[in-house]
């Protein structure tokens, strides 16, 4: 802020808190489809896939009685929404950040 002009301190603090080291930022989450994608970078997707693969291996190699294999739920992932064909504009991203409390 220079001479009282510019963004409010609250907005600057919200933007700084939304910055992450890779694609886990608020902006990239909104571009992917919503706030449920926040924190889901490449590493998180990879770990969820490894978790599911270990569970599938356990089910495949276990010595279960016929029809008695346990049901193991997959790692919860963000709900897959229909992807928009049109890219979001900066104004749309800004409006989405203002309306979502988080």
mmCIF file with all atom_site columns, C-alpha atoms in Angstrom, residues 38-95:
data_model
loop_
_atom_site.group_PDB
_atom_site.id
_atom_site.type_symbol
_atom_site.label_atom_id
_atom_site.label_alt_id
_atom_site.label_comp_id
_atom_site.label_asym_id
_atom_site.label_entity_id
_atom_site.label_seq_id
_atom_site.pdbx_PDB_ins_code
_atom_site.Cartn_x
_atom_site.Cartn_y
_atom_site.Cartn_z
_atom_site.occupancy
_atom_site.B_iso_or_equiv
_atom_site.pdbx_formal_charge
_atom_site.auth_seq_id
_atom_site.auth_comp_id
_atom_site.auth_asym_id
_atom_site.auth_atom_id
_atom_site.pdbx_PDB_model_num
ATOM 1  C CA . UNK A 1 38 ? -7.546  -27.274 -2.965  1.00 0.00 ? 38 UNK A CA 1
ATOM 2  C CA . UNK A 1 39 ? -4.511  -29.156 -1.692  1.00 0.00 ? 39 UNK A CA 1
ATOM 3  C CA . UNK A 1 40 ? -4.702  -31.792 -4.426  1.00 0.00 ? 40 UNK A CA 1
ATOM 4  C CA . UNK A 1 41 ? -1.338  -31.482 -6.144  1.00 0.00 ? 41 UNK A CA 1
ATOM 5  C CA . UNK A 1 42 ? 0.496   -34.186 -8.056  1.00 0.00 ? 42 UNK A CA 1
ATOM 6  C CA . UNK A 1 43 ? 1.858   -35.685 -4.840  1.00 0.00 ? 43 UNK A CA 1
ATOM 7  C CA . UNK A 1 44 ? -1.586  -36.089 -3.280  1.00 0.00 ? 44 UNK A CA 1
ATOM 8  C CA . UNK A 1 45 ? -3.024  -37.769 -6.387  1.00 0.00 ? 45 UNK A CA 1
ATOM 9  C CA . UNK A 1 46 ? -0.028  -40.102 -6.489  1.00 0.00 ? 46 UNK A CA 1
ATOM 10 C CA . UNK A 1 47 ? -0.378  -41.063 -2.821  1.00 0.00 ? 47 UNK A CA 1
ATOM 11 C CA . UNK A 1 48 ? -4.107  -41.739 -3.243  1.00 0.00 ? 48 UNK A CA 1
ATOM 12 C CA . UNK A 1 49 ? -3.355  -43.991 -6.239  1.00 0.00 ? 49 UNK A CA 1
ATOM 13 C CA . UNK A 1 50 ? -0.685  -45.866 -4.263  1.00 0.00 ? 50 UNK A CA 1
ATOM 14 C CA . UNK A 1 51 ? -3.159  -46.361 -1.403  1.00 0.00 ? 51 UNK A CA 1
ATOM 15 C CA . UNK A 1 52 ? -5.734  -47.807 -3.818  1.00 0.00 ? 52 UNK A CA 1
ATOM 16 C CA . UNK A 1 53 ? -3.128  -50.044 -5.473  1.00 0.00 ? 53 UNK A CA 1
ATOM 17 C CA . UNK A 1 54 ? -2.043  -51.467 -2.113  1.00 0.00 ? 54 UNK A CA 1
ATOM 18 C CA . UNK A 1 55 ? -5.669  -52.216 -1.242  1.00 0.00 ? 55 UNK A CA 1
ATOM 19 C CA . UNK A 1 56 ? -6.243  -53.934 -4.595  1.00 0.00 ? 56 UNK A CA 1
ATOM 20 C CA . UNK A 1 57 ? -3.084  -56.006 -4.088  1.00 0.00 ? 57 UNK A CA 1
ATOM 21 C CA . UNK A 1 58 ? -4.291  -56.985 -0.620  1.00 0.00 ? 58 UNK A CA 1
ATOM 22 C CA . UNK A 1 59 ? -7.643  -58.108 -2.009  1.00 0.00 ? 59 UNK A CA 1
ATOM 23 C CA . UNK A 1 60 ? -6.030  -60.012 -4.886  1.00 0.00 ? 60 UNK A CA 1
ATOM 24 C CA . UNK A 1 61 ? -3.426  -61.880 -2.848  1.00 0.00 ? 61 UNK A CA 1
ATOM 25 C CA . UNK A 1 62 ? -5.344  -62.496 0.369   1.00 0.00 ? 62 UNK A CA 1
ATOM 26 C CA . UNK A 1 63 ? -6.556  -65.974 1.245   1.00 0.00 ? 63 UNK A CA 1
ATOM 27 C CA . UNK A 1 64 ? -10.210 -65.165 1.789   1.00 0.00 ? 64 UNK A CA 1
ATOM 28 C CA . UNK A 1 65 ? -13.024 -67.648 1.955   1.00 0.00 ? 65 UNK A CA 1
ATOM 29 C CA . UNK A 1 66 ? -15.068 -67.701 -1.208  1.00 0.00 ? 66 UNK A CA 1
ATOM 30 C CA . UNK A 1 67 ? -17.089 -64.498 -1.347  1.00 0.00 ? 67 UNK A CA 1
ATOM 31 C CA . UNK A 1 68 ? -15.761 -63.240 2.005   1.00 0.00 ? 68 UNK A CA 1
ATOM 32 C CA . UNK A 1 69 ? -13.178 -60.715 0.814   1.00 0.00 ? 69 UNK A CA 1
ATOM 33 C CA . UNK A 1 70 ? -13.483 -57.484 2.765   1.00 0.00 ? 70 UNK A CA 1
ATOM 34 C CA . UNK A 1 71 ? -14.792 -54.346 1.083   1.00 0.00 ? 71 UNK A CA 1
ATOM 35 C CA . UNK A 1 72 ? -12.099 -51.675 1.168   1.00 0.00 ? 72 UNK A CA 1
ATOM 36 C CA . UNK A 1 73 ? -13.167 -48.172 0.225   1.00 0.00 ? 73 UNK A CA 1
ATOM 37 C CA . UNK A 1 74 ? -10.904 -46.200 -2.124  1.00 0.00 ? 74 UNK A CA 1
ATOM 38 C CA . UNK A 1 75 ? -9.190  -43.062 -0.930  1.00 0.00 ? 75 UNK A CA 1
ATOM 39 C CA . UNK A 1 76 ? -11.689 -40.181 -1.052  1.00 0.00 ? 76 UNK A CA 1
ATOM 40 C CA . UNK A 1 77 ? -10.998 -37.849 -3.947  1.00 0.00 ? 77 UNK A CA 1
ATOM 41 C CA . UNK A 1 78 ? -12.649 -34.614 -5.019  1.00 0.00 ? 78 UNK A CA 1
ATOM 42 C CA . UNK A 1 79 ? -15.903 -35.175 -6.863  1.00 0.00 ? 79 UNK A CA 1
ATOM 43 C CA . UNK A 1 80 ? -15.307 -35.274 -10.583 1.00 0.00 ? 80 UNK A CA 1
ATOM 44 C CA . UNK A 1 81 ? -17.399 -32.586 -12.179 1.00 0.00 ? 81 UNK A CA 1
ATOM 45 C CA . UNK A 1 82 ? -18.019 -32.027 -15.819 1.00 0.00 ? 82 UNK A CA 1
ATOM 46 C CA . UNK A 1 83 ? -15.128 -29.934 -17.044 1.00 0.00 ? 83 UNK A CA 1
ATOM 47 C CA . UNK A 1 84 ? -15.922 -26.622 -18.577 1.00 0.00 ? 84 UNK A CA 1
ATOM 48 C CA . UNK A 1 85 ? -14.876 -26.216 -22.178 1.00 0.00 ? 85 UNK A CA 1
ATOM 49 C CA . UNK A 1 86 ? -14.609 -22.458 -21.810 1.00 0.00 ? 86 UNK A CA 1
ATOM 50 C CA . UNK A 1 87 ? -11.659 -21.179 -19.823 1.00 0.00 ? 87 UNK A CA 1
ATOM 51 C CA . UNK A 1 88 ? -12.411 -18.938 -16.862 1.00 0.00 ? 88 UNK A CA 1
ATOM 52 C CA . UNK A 1 89 ? -11.496 -15.305 -17.068 1.00 0.00 ? 89 UNK A CA 1
ATOM 53 C CA . UNK A 1 90 ? -9.617  -13.474 -14.343 1.00 0.00 ? 90 UNK A CA 1
ATOM 54 C CA . UNK A 1 91 ? -12.822 -11.646 -13.425 1.00 0.00 ? 91 UNK A CA 1
ATOM 55 C CA . UNK A 1 92 ? -14.666 -14.973 -12.991 1.00 0.00 ? 92 UNK A CA 1
ATOM 56 C CA . UNK A 1 93 ? -11.848 -16.353 -10.812 1.00 0.00 ? 93 UNK A CA 1
ATOM 57 C CA . UNK A 1 94 ? -11.853 -13.191 -8.691  1.00 0.00 ? 94 UNK A CA 1
ATOM 58 C CA . UNK A 1 95 ? -15.641 -13.405 -8.279  1.00 0.00 ? 95 UNK A CA 1
#
